[in-house]
Coordinates of C-alpha atoms in Angstrom, one line a residue:
X1 CA 27.1 -32.6 30.5
X2 CA 24.6 -31.6 33.3
X3 CA 21.4 -29.7 32.7
X4 CA 21.4 -27.0 35.3
X5 CA 17.6 -26.5 35.4
X6 CA 16.8 -30.3 35.8
X7 CA 20.0 -31.9 37.0
X8 CA 19.9 -34.5 34.2
X9 CA 23.3 -35.9 33.1
X10 CA 23.9 -36.7 29.5
X11 CA 27.1 -38.2 28.1
X12 CA 28.4 -37.4 24.7
X13 CA 31.7 -38.1 23.0
X14 CA 34.1 -35.3 22.2
X15 CA 33.6 -35.9 18.4
X16 CA 29.9 -35.3 18.8
X17 CA 30.5 -32.2 20.8
X18 CA 32.9 -30.8 18.2
X19 CA 30.4 -31.6 15.4
X20 CA 27.7 -29.8 17.3
X21 CA 30.0 -26.8 17.8
X22 CA 30.8 -26.8 14.1
X23 CA 27.1 -26.8 13.0
X24 CA 26.3 -24.1 15.6
X25 CA 24.1 -26.3 17.9
X26 CA 26.7 -26.0 20.7
X27 CA 27.6 -22.5 21.9
X28 CA 29.9 -21.5 24.8
X29 CA 28.5 -18.9 27.3
X30 CA 30.8 -16.0 27.7
X31 CA 31.3 -14.3 31.1
X32 CA 29.3 -11.1 31.0
X33 CA 28.2 -8.8 33.7
X34 CA 25.0 -9.5 35.5
X35 CA 23.5 -6.2 34.4
X36 CA 23.8 -7.0 30.7
X37 CA 23.4 -10.8 30.8
X38 CA 19.6 -10.7 30.6
X39 CA 19.4 -8.3 27.7
X40 CA 22.2 -10.1 25.8
X41 CA 20.5 -13.5 26.3
X42 CA 17.2 -12.1 25.0
X43 CA 18.8 -10.7 21.9
X44 CA 20.8 -13.9 21.2
X45 CA 17.6 -15.9 21.4
X46 CA 16.0 -13.8 18.8
X47 CA 19.0 -13.6 16.4
X48 CA 20.0 -16.4 14.0
X49 CA 23.1 -18.6 14.3
X50 CA 25.0 -16.0 12.3
X51 CA 25.3 -13.8 15.4
X52 CA 28.1 -14.3 18.0
X53 CA 29.2 -12.6 21.2
X54 CA 32.5 -10.8 20.6
X55 CA 34.7 -8.6 22.7
X56 CA 32.9 -5.4 24.0
X57 CA 34.3 -2.0 23.1
X58 CA 36.6 -0.9 20.4
X59 CA 39.6 -3.2 19.9
X60 CA 42.5 -2.2 17.7
X61 CA 44.0 -5.1 15.7
X62 CA 47.2 -5.2 13.6
X63 CA 49.5 -7.9 12.3
X64 CA 50.8 -8.8 15.8
X65 CA 47.3 -9.5 17.2
X66 CA 45.0 -7.7 19.7
X67 CA 45.9 -5.2 22.4
X68 CA 46.2 -7.9 25.0
X69 CA 48.6 -9.9 22.9
X70 CA 50.8 -6.9 22.3
X71 CA 50.8 -5.9 25.9
X72 CA 51.8 -9.5 26.8
X73 CA 54.9 -9.1 24.5
X74 CA 56.0 -6.0 26.4
X75 CA 55.6 -8.0 29.6
X76 CA 57.7 -10.9 28.3
X77 CA 60.4 -8.5 27.1
X78 CA 61.1 -7.0 30.6
X79 CA 60.6 -10.1 32.7
X80 CA 63.6 -10.9 35.1
X81 CA 65.5 -7.8 33.9
X82 CA 66.7 -4.8 35.9
X83 CA 65.3 -1.4 35.2
X84 CA 68.0 -0.2 32.8
X85 CA 67.8 -3.3 30.7
X86 CA 64.0 -3.3 30.9
X87 CA 63.8 0.3 29.5
X88 CA 66.0 -0.7 26.6
X89 CA 63.9 -3.8 25.9
X90 CA 60.8 -1.7 25.9
X91 CA 62.3 0.6 23.2
X92 CA 63.5 -2.3 21.2
X93 CA 60.0 -4.0 21.4
X94 CA 58.3 -0.7 20.4
X95 CA 60.5 -0.3 17.3
X96 CA 59.4 -3.8 16.2
X97 CA 55.6 -3.5 17.0
X98 CA 55.1 0.3 16.4
X99 CA 52.3 0.1 18.9
X100 CA 51.1 2.2 20.7
X101 CA 51.7 5.6 19.0
X102 CA 54.3 6.5 21.6
X103 CA 56.6 4.1 23.4
X104 CA 55.0 3.0 26.7
X105 CA 56.8 4.0 29.9
X106 CA 58.6 1.6 32.3
X107 CA 55.9 2.1 35.0
X108 CA 53.1 1.4 32.5
X109 CA 54.7 -1.9 31.5
X110 CA 55.3 -2.8 35.1
X111 CA 51.6 -2.2 35.8
X112 CA 50.7 -4.6 32.9
X113 CA 53.1 -7.1 34.4
X114 CA 51.4 -6.9 37.7
X115 CA 48.0 -7.6 36.1
X116 CA 49.4 -10.6 34.1
X117 CA 51.3 -12.3 36.9
X118 CA 49.3 -15.0 38.5
X119 CA 46.6 -15.0 35.8
X120 CA 46.1 -18.3 33.8
X121 CA 45.5 -16.3 30.6
X122 CA 47.8 -13.3 30.5
X123 CA 46.5 -12.2 27.1
X124 CA 42.9 -12.0 28.4
X125 CA 44.0 -10.3 31.5
X126 CA 45.7 -7.5 29.5
X127 CA 42.7 -6.8 27.2
X128 CA 41.4 -3.3 27.0
X129 CA 38.5 -2.9 29.5
X130 CA 37.8 0.8 29.3
X131 CA 34.3 0.1 28.1
X132 CA 33.5 -1.4 31.5
X133 CA 34.2 1.8 33.3
X134 CA 31.4 3.9 34.8
X135 CA 28.1 3.2 36.5
X136 CA 26.4 -0.2 35.8
X137 CA 23.1 0.3 37.4
X138 CA 20.3 2.8 36.7
X139 CA 21.0 6.4 37.7
X140 CA 17.4 7.0 39.0
X141 CA 15.9 5.5 42.1
X142 CA 13.0 3.0 41.9
X143 CA 10.4 5.7 42.9
X144 CA 11.5 8.0 40.1
X145 CA 11.6 5.1 37.6
X146 CA 8.1 4.3 38.6
X147 CA 6.9 7.8 37.8
X148 CA 8.7 7.8 34.4
X149 CA 7.2 4.4 33.5
X150 CA 3.7 5.6 34.4
X151 CA 4.1 8.7 32.1
X152 CA 5.5 6.4 29.4
X153 CA 2.6 4.0 29.5
X154 CA -0.2 6.5 30.1
X155 CA 0.9 9.3 27.7
X156 CA 3.8 8.6 25.5
X157 CA 2.7 5.2 24.2
X158 CA -0.7 6.6 23.0
X159 CA -1.9 7.2 19.5
X160 CA -4.1 10.1 20.3
X161 CA -2.8 12.5 21.5
X162 CA 0.7 11.5 20.3
X163 CA 3.0 13.6 22.5
X164 CA 6.8 14.1 22.0
X165 CA 9.6 13.0 24.3
X166 CA 9.9 16.6 25.5
X167 CA 6.2 16.8 26.4
X168 CA 6.5 13.4 28.2
X169 CA 9.5 14.7 30.2
X170 CA 7.6 17.8 31.2
X171 CA 4.7 15.7 32.4
X172 CA 7.1 13.5 34.5
X173 CA 8.7 16.5 36.0
X174 CA 5.3 18.0 37.0
X175 CA 4.4 14.7 38.7
X176 CA 7.7 14.7 40.6
X177 CA 7.2 18.2 41.7
X178 CA 3.8 17.4 43.1
X179 CA 5.2 14.4 44.9
X180 CA 8.0 16.4 46.4
X181 CA 5.6 18.8 48.0
X182 CA 4.6 16.1 50.5
X183 CA 8.1 14.8 51.1
X184 CA 10.8 16.1 53.4
X185 CA 13.8 17.7 51.6
X186 CA 16.0 14.8 52.3
X187 CA 13.7 12.4 50.5
X188 CA 12.7 14.5 47.6
X189 CA 13.2 13.0 44.1
X190 CA 15.3 14.8 41.6
X191 CA 13.7 16.3 38.6
X192 CA 14.1 13.9 35.6
X193 CA 15.5 15.1 32.3
X194 CA 15.3 13.9 28.7
X195 CA 17.9 11.1 29.1
X196 CA 16.0 9.6 32.0
X197 CA 12.8 9.5 29.9
X198 CA 14.7 8.0 27.0
X199 CA 16.1 5.3 29.2
X200 CA 12.6 4.0 30.3
X201 CA 11.3 4.3 26.7
X202 CA 14.2 2.1 25.5
X203 CA 13.1 -0.6 27.9
X204 CA 10.3 -1.3 25.4
X205 CA 11.1 -2.8 22.0
X206 CA 11.1 -0.2 19.2
X207 CA 8.5 -2.1 17.3
X208 CA 6.1 -2.1 20.2
X209 CA 6.7 1.7 20.7
X210 CA 5.8 2.3 17.0
X211 CA 2.7 0.1 17.2
X212 CA 1.4 1.9 20.2
X213 CA 2.1 5.4 18.8
X214 CA 1.4 4.9 15.1
X215 CA -0.5 1.6 14.8
X216 CA 0.4 -1.9 13.9
X217 CA 0.3 -1.3 10.2
X218 CA 2.8 1.6 10.4
X219 CA 5.1 -0.4 12.6
X220 CA 5.0 -3.3 10.1
X221 CA 5.9 -0.9 7.3
X222 CA 8.7 0.8 9.2
X223 CA 10.2 -2.5 10.4
X224 CA 10.1 -4.3 7.1
X225 CA 13.2 -5.8 5.7
X226 CA 14.3 -5.8 2.0
X227 CA 16.1 -8.9 0.8
X228 CA 16.1 -8.1 -2.9
X229 CA 12.7 -9.4 -3.8
X230 CA 11.6 -12.5 -5.6
X231 CA 14.1 -13.5 -8.3
X232 CA 12.7 -14.5 -11.7
X233 CA 14.5 -16.0 -14.7
X234 CA 12.1 -15.7 -17.6
X235 CA 9.1 -13.7 -18.8
X236 CA 5.6 -14.6 -17.6
X237 CA 7.0 -16.4 -14.6
X238 CA 5.5 -13.9 -12.2
X239 CA 2.8 -11.4 -13.1
X240 CA 1.8 -8.7 -10.6
X241 CA -1.7 -7.2 -10.8
X242 CA -3.1 -4.3 -8.9
X243 CA -5.7 -1.5 -9.0
X244 CA -5.4 2.2 -8.4
X245 CA -7.5 5.3 -8.9
X246 CA -6.3 7.8 -11.6
X247 CA -5.5 11.2 -10.2
X248 CA -7.2 13.1 -12.9
X249 CA -10.8 14.3 -13.5
X250 CA -12.1 13.5 -17.0
X251 CA -14.8 14.9 -19.2
X252 CA -17.5 13.1 -21.3
X253 CA -18.0 13.9 -25.0
X254 CA -20.3 16.8 -24.0
X255 CA -17.4 18.3 -22.0
X256 CA -19.1 17.7 -18.6
X257 CA -17.1 16.4 -15.7
X258 CA -17.4 12.6 -15.1
X259 CA -15.0 12.1 -12.3
X260 CA -11.9 9.9 -11.6
X261 CA -11.5 6.5 -13.2
X262 CA -9.9 3.3 -11.9
X263 CA -7.1 1.4 -13.7
X264 CA -6.1 -2.3 -13.3
X265 CA -2.7 -3.2 -14.7
X266 CA -0.6 -6.4 -15.0
X267 CA 3.2 -6.2 -15.1
X268 CA 5.8 -8.8 -15.8
X269 CA 8.4 -9.1 -13.0
X270 CA 11.3 -10.2 -15.2
X271 CA 11.0 -7.8 -18.1
X272 CA 9.2 -5.0 -16.3
X273 CA 6.8 -4.9 -19.2
X274 CA 3.1 -4.0 -18.9
X275 CA 1.4 -7.1 -20.4
X276 CA -2.2 -5.8 -20.0
X277 CA -4.5 -3.3 -18.5
X278 CA -8.1 -2.2 -18.1
X279 CA -9.5 1.2 -17.0
X280 CA -13.0 2.4 -16.5
X281 CA -15.4 4.1 -14.1
X282 CA -16.4 1.1 -12.1
X283 CA -14.8 0.4 -8.7
X284 CA -12.2 -2.5 -8.7
X285 CA -14.0 -5.8 -8.9
X286 CA -13.6 -9.3 -10.4
X287 CA -14.9 -7.8 -13.6
X288 CA -12.0 -5.3 -14.0
X289 CA -9.6 -8.1 -12.9
X290 CA -11.0 -10.4 -15.5
X291 CA -10.7 -7.8 -18.3
X292 CA -7.1 -7.0 -17.3
X293 CA -6.1 -10.7 -17.3
X294 CA -7.9 -11.3 -20.6
X295 CA -6.1 -8.4 -22.2
X296 CA -2.7 -9.7 -20.9
X297 CA -3.3 -13.2 -22.4
X298 CA -4.5 -12.1 -25.8
X299 CA -2.2 -10.8 -28.6
X300 CA -2.3 -7.1 -29.1
X301 CA -2.5 -6.8 -32.9
X302 CA -6.3 -6.3 -33.1
X303 CA -6.2 -4.1 -30.0
X304 CA -3.6 -1.7 -31.5
X305 CA -5.4 -1.5 -34.8
X306 CA -7.9 0.8 -33.1
X307 CA -5.1 3.3 -32.3
X308 CA -3.6 4.6 -35.5
X309 CA -1.2 7.0 -33.6
X310 CA 0.7 4.1 -31.9
X311 CA 4.0 3.5 -33.8
X312 CA 5.4 0.4 -32.1
X313 CA 4.1 -3.1 -31.6
X314 CA 3.2 -4.7 -28.2
X315 CA 4.6 -8.2 -28.2
X316 CA 3.6 -9.1 -24.7
X317 CA 0.9 -11.8 -24.4
X318 CA 0.5 -15.4 -23.1
X319 CA -0.6 -17.3 -20.0
X320 CA 1.4 -16.6 -16.9
X321 CA 2.8 -19.2 -14.5
X322 CA 1.8 -17.3 -11.3
X323 CA -0.4 -14.3 -10.4
X324 CA 0.4 -11.9 -7.5
X325 CA -2.7 -10.0 -6.7
X326 CA -4.0 -7.8 -3.9
X327 CA -5.8 -9.0 -0.8
X328 CA -9.2 -7.4 -1.6
X329 CA -12.5 -9.2 -1.5
X330 CA -12.8 -9.2 -5.3
X331 CA -9.5 -11.1 -5.6
X332 CA -10.7 -13.8 -3.2
X333 CA -13.8 -14.6 -5.3
X334 CA -14.3 -18.2 -6.4
X335 CA -14.1 -17.0 -10.0
X336 CA -10.4 -16.0 -9.6
X337 CA -9.4 -19.5 -8.4
X338 CA -11.5 -21.1 -11.1
X339 CA -9.9 -19.0 -13.8
X340 CA -6.4 -19.8 -12.5
X341 CA -7.0 -23.5 -12.6
X342 CA -8.6 -23.4 -16.1
X343 CA -6.0 -21.0 -17.4
X344 CA -3.0 -23.1 -16.4
X345 CA -1.8 -20.8 -13.7
X346 CA 0.3 -22.8 -11.3
X347 CA 0.2 -20.5 -8.3
X348 CA -2.0 -17.5 -7.1
X349 CA -0.3 -15.4 -4.4
X350 CA -2.2 -12.9 -2.3
X351 CA -0.1 -10.1 -0.8
X352 CA -0.7 -9.1 2.8
X353 CA -2.9 -6.1 3.6
X354 CA -1.0 -2.8 3.5
X355 CA 2.1 -4.5 2.2
X356 CA 2.9 -3.0 -1.2
X357 CA 6.5 -4.1 -1.1
X358 CA 5.3 -7.7 -1.7
X359 CA 4.4 -6.6 -5.3
X360 CA 6.9 -3.8 -5.8
X361 CA 7.0 -3.8 -9.6
X362 CA 3.4 -2.9 -10.2
X363 CA 3.4 -0.3 -7.4
X364 CA 6.5 1.3 -9.0
X365 CA 4.7 1.4 -12.3
X366 CA 1.8 3.3 -10.9
X367 CA 4.1 5.8 -9.4
X368 CA 5.9 6.2 -12.8
X369 CA 2.6 6.6 -14.6
X370 CA 1.5 9.3 -12.2
X371 CA 4.7 11.3 -12.3
X372 CA 5.5 11.0 -16.0
X373 CA 1.9 11.1 -17.5
X374 CA -1.0 11.9 -15.2
X375 CA 0.5 14.8 -13.3
X376 CA 1.4 16.5 -16.6
X377 CA -2.1 16.5 -18.0
X378 CA -4.7 19.3 -17.4
X379 CA -7.3 18.3 -14.8
X380 CA -4.9 16.3 -12.6
X381 CA -5.7 16.3 -8.9
X382 CA -1.9 15.8 -8.1
X383 CA -0.5 13.1 -5.8
X384 CA -2.0 14.5 -2.5
X385 CA -3.8 17.6 -1.3
X386 CA -0.6 19.1 0.2
X387 CA 1.1 19.3 -3.2
X388 CA -2.1 20.6 -4.9
X389 CA -1.8 24.1 -3.3
X390 CA -4.3 26.6 -4.8
X391 CA -4.7 24.5 -7.9
X392 CA -8.4 23.7 -8.7
X393 CA -8.7 20.8 -11.2
X394 CA -12.3 21.6 -12.1
X395 CA -11.3 25.0 -13.6
X396 CA -8.9 23.4 -16.0
X397 CA -10.6 20.3 -17.4
X398 CA -9.6 19.6 -21.0
X399 CA -9.2 15.9 -21.4
X400 CA -12.2 13.9 -22.5
X401 CA -12.8 10.2 -21.8
X402 CA -12.1 9.1 -25.3
X403 CA -9.0 11.3 -25.7
X404 CA -7.5 9.9 -22.5
X405 CA -8.0 6.4 -23.8
X406 CA -5.7 7.2 -26.7
X407 CA -3.2 9.0 -24.6
X408 CA -2.7 6.2 -22.1
X409 CA -2.3 3.5 -24.8
X410 CA 0.2 5.5 -26.7
X411 CA 2.2 6.3 -23.5
X412 CA 2.4 2.6 -22.5
X413 CA 3.4 1.3 -25.9
X414 CA 5.5 4.2 -27.3
X415 CA 7.0 5.7 -24.1
X416 CA 7.1 3.3 -21.2
X417 CA 7.8 0.1 -23.1
X418 CA 10.6 1.9 -25.1
X419 CA 12.3 3.7 -22.2
X420 CA 15.5 2.2 -20.9
X421 CA 15.5 1.3 -17.2
X422 CA 18.5 1.1 -14.9
X423 CA 17.3 -2.2 -13.3
X424 CA 17.3 -3.7 -16.8
X425 CA 20.9 -2.6 -17.5
X426 CA 19.8 0.4 -19.5
X427 CA 17.6 -1.7 -21.7
X428 CA 13.9 -1.1 -22.3
X429 CA 11.2 -3.6 -21.4
X430 CA 10.5 -4.0 -25.1
X431 CA 14.1 -5.0 -25.8
X432 CA 14.3 -7.4 -22.8
X433 CA 11.0 -9.1 -23.9
X434 CA 12.2 -9.6 -27.5
X435 CA 15.7 -10.8 -26.3
X436 CA 14.0 -13.4 -24.0
X437 CA 11.6 -14.9 -26.6
X438 CA 13.8 -17.9 -27.2
X439 CA 13.9 -18.9 -23.6
X440 CA 10.2 -19.4 -23.0
X441 CA 7.0 -20.4 -24.8
X442 CA 4.0 -18.0 -25.0
X443 CA 1.1 -20.3 -24.3
X444 CA -2.5 -19.2 -25.2
X445 CA -5.8 -20.9 -24.8
X446 CA -7.1 -23.2 -27.5
X447 CA -10.0 -20.9 -28.2
X448 CA -10.8 -17.3 -27.2
X449 CA -14.1 -18.4 -25.8
X450 CA -12.2 -20.1 -22.9
X451 CA -11.1 -16.6 -21.9
X452 CA -14.7 -15.4 -21.9
X453 CA -15.7 -18.3 -19.6
X454 CA -12.7 -18.1 -17.3
X455 CA -14.0 -15.6 -14.9
X456 CA -17.6 -16.8 -14.8
X457 CA -18.9 -16.9 -11.3
X458 CA -20.5 -20.3 -10.4
X459 CA -23.8 -20.2 -8.6
X460 CA -25.2 -23.5 -7.3
X461 CA -28.7 -24.5 -6.3
X462 CA -30.7 -22.6 -8.9
X463 CA -34.1 -23.9 -10.0
X464 CA -35.1 -24.7 -13.6
X465 CA -38.8 -25.0 -14.4
X466 CA -41.2 -24.0 -17.2
X467 CA -40.6 -20.3 -16.5
X468 CA -36.8 -20.7 -16.9
X469 CA -34.1 -19.7 -14.4
X470 CA -34.3 -16.6 -12.2
X471 CA -31.1 -14.8 -11.3
X472 CA -30.8 -11.3 -9.8
X473 CA -34.4 -10.4 -10.8
X474 CA -33.7 -11.5 -14.5
X475 CA -35.3 -14.5 -16.2
X476 CA -33.3 -16.8 -18.5
X477 CA -34.9 -19.5 -20.8
X478 CA -34.5 -21.2 -24.1
X479 CA -35.6 -24.3 -26.0
X480 CA -32.4 -26.1 -24.8
X481 CA -33.8 -25.8 -21.3
X482 CA -37.0 -27.6 -22.4
X483 CA -34.9 -30.4 -23.8
X484 CA -33.0 -30.7 -20.5
X485 CA -36.3 -30.9 -18.6
X486 CA -37.6 -33.5 -20.9
X487 CA -34.5 -35.7 -20.1
X488 CA -34.1 -35.0 -16.4
X489 CA -37.5 -33.9 -15.1
X490 CA -39.8 -30.9 -15.1
X491 CA -38.2 -29.2 -12.2
X492 CA -34.4 -29.3 -11.7
X493 CA -31.7 -28.0 -9.3
X494 CA -28.8 -26.9 -11.5
X495 CA -25.6 -24.9 -11.4
X496 CA -25.1 -21.8 -13.5
X497 CA -22.1 -19.6 -14.4
X498 CA -22.7 -15.9 -14.5
X499 CA -20.5 -13.3 -16.3
X500 CA -20.6 -10.1 -14.2
X501 CA -19.4 -8.2 -17.2
X502 CA -22.4 -9.1 -19.4
X503 CA -25.7 -10.3 -18.0
X504 CA -27.3 -11.0 -21.4
X505 CA -26.4 -14.7 -21.1
X506 CA -25.7 -17.3 -18.4
X507 CA -24.2 -20.8 -18.7
X508 CA -26.2 -23.8 -17.4
X509 CA -24.5 -27.1 -16.5
X510 CA -26.0 -30.3 -17.7
X511 CA -26.7 -32.3 -14.5
X512 CA -23.9 -34.9 -13.9
X513 CA -21.9 -33.8 -17.0
X514 CA -19.2 -31.3 -17.8
X515 CA -21.3 -29.7 -20.5
X516 CA -22.4 -26.0 -20.3
X517 CA -25.2 -24.5 -22.3
X518 CA -25.5 -20.8 -23.0
X519 CA -29.0 -19.5 -22.1
X520 CA -30.0 -15.9 -23.1
X521 CA -32.0 -13.4 -21.0
X522 CA -35.6 -13.0 -22.0
X523 CA -35.3 -9.2 -21.7
X524 CA -32.4 -8.7 -24.1
X525 CA -33.4 -5.2 -24.7
X526 CA -32.5 -4.4 -21.1
X527 CA -29.8 -6.9 -20.4
X528 CA -27.8 -6.6 -23.6
X529 CA -24.2 -5.8 -22.7
X530 CA -25.3 -4.8 -19.2
X531 CA -22.8 -5.3 -16.3
X532 CA -23.9 -6.4 -12.9
X533 CA -22.8 -3.0 -11.5
X534 CA -25.1 -1.2 -13.9
X535 CA -27.9 -3.7 -13.1
X536 CA -27.6 -2.9 -9.4
X537 CA -27.8 0.8 -10.0
X538 CA -30.9 0.3 -12.0
X539 CA -32.5 -1.9 -9.3
X540 CA -31.7 0.8 -6.7
X541 CA -33.3 3.4 -8.9
X542 CA -36.4 1.2 -9.3
X543 CA -36.7 0.7 -5.5
X544 CA -36.4 4.4 -4.8
X545 CA -39.1 5.2 -7.3
X546 CA -41.3 2.4 -5.9
X547 CA -41.1 4.0 -2.5
X548 CA -42.5 7.2 -4.1
X549 CA -45.4 5.3 -5.6
X550 CA -43.9 5.2 -9.1
X551 CA -43.9 1.6 -10.5
X552 CA -41.1 1.3 -13.1
X553 CA -39.8 -1.7 -14.9
X554 CA -36.0 -2.2 -15.0
X555 CA -35.9 -0.8 -18.6
X556 CA -37.8 2.3 -17.5
X557 CA -35.5 2.8 -14.6
X558 CA -32.5 2.6 -17.0
X559 CA -34.2 5.2 -19.3
X560 CA -35.0 7.3 -16.3
X561 CA -31.4 7.5 -15.2
X562 CA -30.4 8.6 -18.7
X563 CA -33.2 11.2 -18.8
X564 CA -32.2 12.5 -15.4
X565 CA -28.6 12.9 -16.5
X566 CA -29.6 14.8 -19.6
X567 CA -32.0 17.0 -17.7
X568 CA -29.3 17.8 -15.2
X569 CA -26.9 18.8 -18.0
X570 CA -29.5 21.1 -19.5
X571 CA -30.2 22.7 -16.1
X572 CA -26.6 23.3 -15.4
X573 CA -26.0 24.9 -18.8
X574 CA -29.1 27.1 -18.5
X575 CA -28.0 28.1 -15.0
X576 CA -24.6 29.1 -16.2
X577 CA -26.1 31.2 -19.0
X578 CA -28.4 33.0 -16.5
X579 CA -25.5 33.7 -14.1
X580 CA -23.4 35.1 -16.9
X581 CA -26.3 37.3 -18.1
X582 CA -26.8 38.7 -14.6
X583 CA -23.1 39.4 -14.2
X584 CA -23.1 41.3 -17.5
X585 CA -26.2 43.3 -16.6
X586 CA -24.8 44.3 -13.3
X587 CA -21.5 45.3 -14.9
X588 CA -23.5 47.7 -17.2
X589 CA -25.2 49.2 -14.2
X590 CA -28.7 47.9 -15.1
X591 CA -31.4 46.6 -12.8
X592 CA -31.4 42.8 -13.1
X593 CA -32.3 40.5 -10.3
X594 CA -34.5 37.6 -9.6
X595 CA -37.8 37.9 -7.9
X596 CA -38.8 35.5 -5.2
X597 CA -41.9 33.2 -5.4
X598 CA -44.0 35.8 -3.6
X599 CA -43.1 38.5 -6.1
X600 CA -40.4 40.1 -3.8
X601 CA -36.8 40.9 -4.4
X602 CA -34.2 40.0 -1.9
X603 CA -33.4 42.6 0.8
X604 CA -29.8 42.9 -0.3
X605 CA -30.9 43.6 -4.0
X606 CA -33.4 46.2 -2.9
X607 CA -30.9 48.0 -0.7
X608 CA -28.4 48.0 -3.5
X609 CA -31.0 49.4 -5.9
X610 CA -31.7 52.5 -3.7
X611 CA -28.0 53.0 -3.0
X612 CA -28.1 51.9 0.7
X613 CA -26.6 49.0 2.7
X614 CA -28.8 46.0 3.6
X615 CA -28.5 46.9 7.2
X616 CA -29.5 50.6 6.6
X617 CA -32.8 52.4 7.0
X618 CA -35.5 49.8 6.9
X619 CA -38.2 52.3 6.3
X620 CA -36.7 53.5 3.0
X621 CA -36.2 50.0 1.7
X622 CA -39.8 49.1 2.6
X623 CA -41.2 52.1 0.8
X624 CA -39.1 51.3 -2.3
X625 CA -40.4 47.7 -2.2
X626 CA -44.0 48.9 -2.0
X627 CA -43.5 51.3 -4.9
X628 CA -41.8 48.8 -7.2
X629 CA -43.2 45.5 -6.0
X630 CA -46.7 46.0 -4.8
X631 CA -48.2 42.9 -3.1
X632 CA -51.3 41.4 -4.6
X633 CA -54.4 40.8 -2.5
X634 CA -53.6 37.0 -2.3
X635 CA -50.1 37.7 -1.0
X636 CA -51.4 40.0 1.7

């Protein structure tokens, strides 16, 4: 064999060549036209070994073989025979082959014979080549193609504005008309049509066109391929976890709007069962992720005891073999990897950004939850603004925070877990979980305190001295810290673990040992059951007040926030009562309006009082104002 590009000669035995052909390493190059060879070679390079180059065009095949083989049989039947005998042989051959639909004529078979004579492969010579008819090169000249490609690159392959093919064709036609004004009639370019624009657009790969017009993320989503997903064989083999915002506005216990909450849920890929969840007002963080995983690992008996309306049990619990989580910053926290290693999780997978199909089970659960539960509740904001129409969720708020907690637990346990699913062969997740119990072991930690320490965030390089340990403007100290200082020195550099869900305690590592000591915060009145998110809000409130010259402690800032909320609720209620009173007074025809700070009514109210428009006679309005609202000497 000779390498055409380098001229190097390599000798191989026939057995090696046939072995390479059998494995797909050796391929024979077919004779293709020059116009299509480049495109075909590019496609064959990108495709796998499962692709092959076959005959072009539509080829009819029956028991006797291809069209070329059947035509060759007609040629053999009439060879060395006079015309009368040849016609009879053609009819006899047609009765045997029943191809084509009508018996071919003598002249047709003679034309086939002329093509086959002298050719080393008569069957290949007689193949149907109707697909090779017509023009092979481009229908447009190079100058017109240049104009079309400029319009394609400058206007069509743009994200903003994103024009249509018809608009791009119009722009190309306008450019051609302007060019033709300066050309003689014999050299003018023809006006391009839609097919000409499509031909130059198809020169670019479809994925590149989508990326240029809609963005790389949209192109990735549209060009994705579904291969059936990851196959699982047992429960807890693969747990998918994700966050979403609930499309419903909730009320507090005083029936005041709170806003939309977030939910974090974990779903088993094999049984399609929800193994745990957490929902609250905080944005998705490592805290919500930790609470969801903790809820999925623990048994649910004690949890369901708080919900007397739930009829069924929830048998899903245990440590998972792998987690599939989102690609957000909270999922990449060191606490997640630390919790995975301590909880026996063998693998943590991060799905790519904007790729929900990499964790399809939890994404499909969120859609089911919205369609079957959330969108049927009063106060829902619907799936998107287009489907909302004239519906105003704030006018129809009936679900309180505490009530929704009972509703969502009952829906998960008594509705979703008990509903048959087609993917489970018309079985419910509850049934599949119970039927699969014998095939796996539900591992749980030795002590529940391990779950509490799993998602602690480790912070290195903190200083321990007589004042204690400072972290995030809070001081932690105990007599155990004095004992450590007496053993290792008065001033130490130590590592601590912090629970973002509860800042009342931290865990201090004994230097050089795998021993962790819990140390409480000195200000437990403030830090008791305080999350770090709440702590940051309090610090922000304190800094804002400090800028105004008000020195507040953290506890005072926390109280100030509660007082501001209570004051705002009272002001809103009073404002609503005043507005209702004014509307009732006006409905009765009485004179009721608010005076301004200077003792004056508004111009519109005064004009309405005297029965005139606000743009009417200014003198009458002014005289009425002086009569009913005389200015004091100070206001003058």
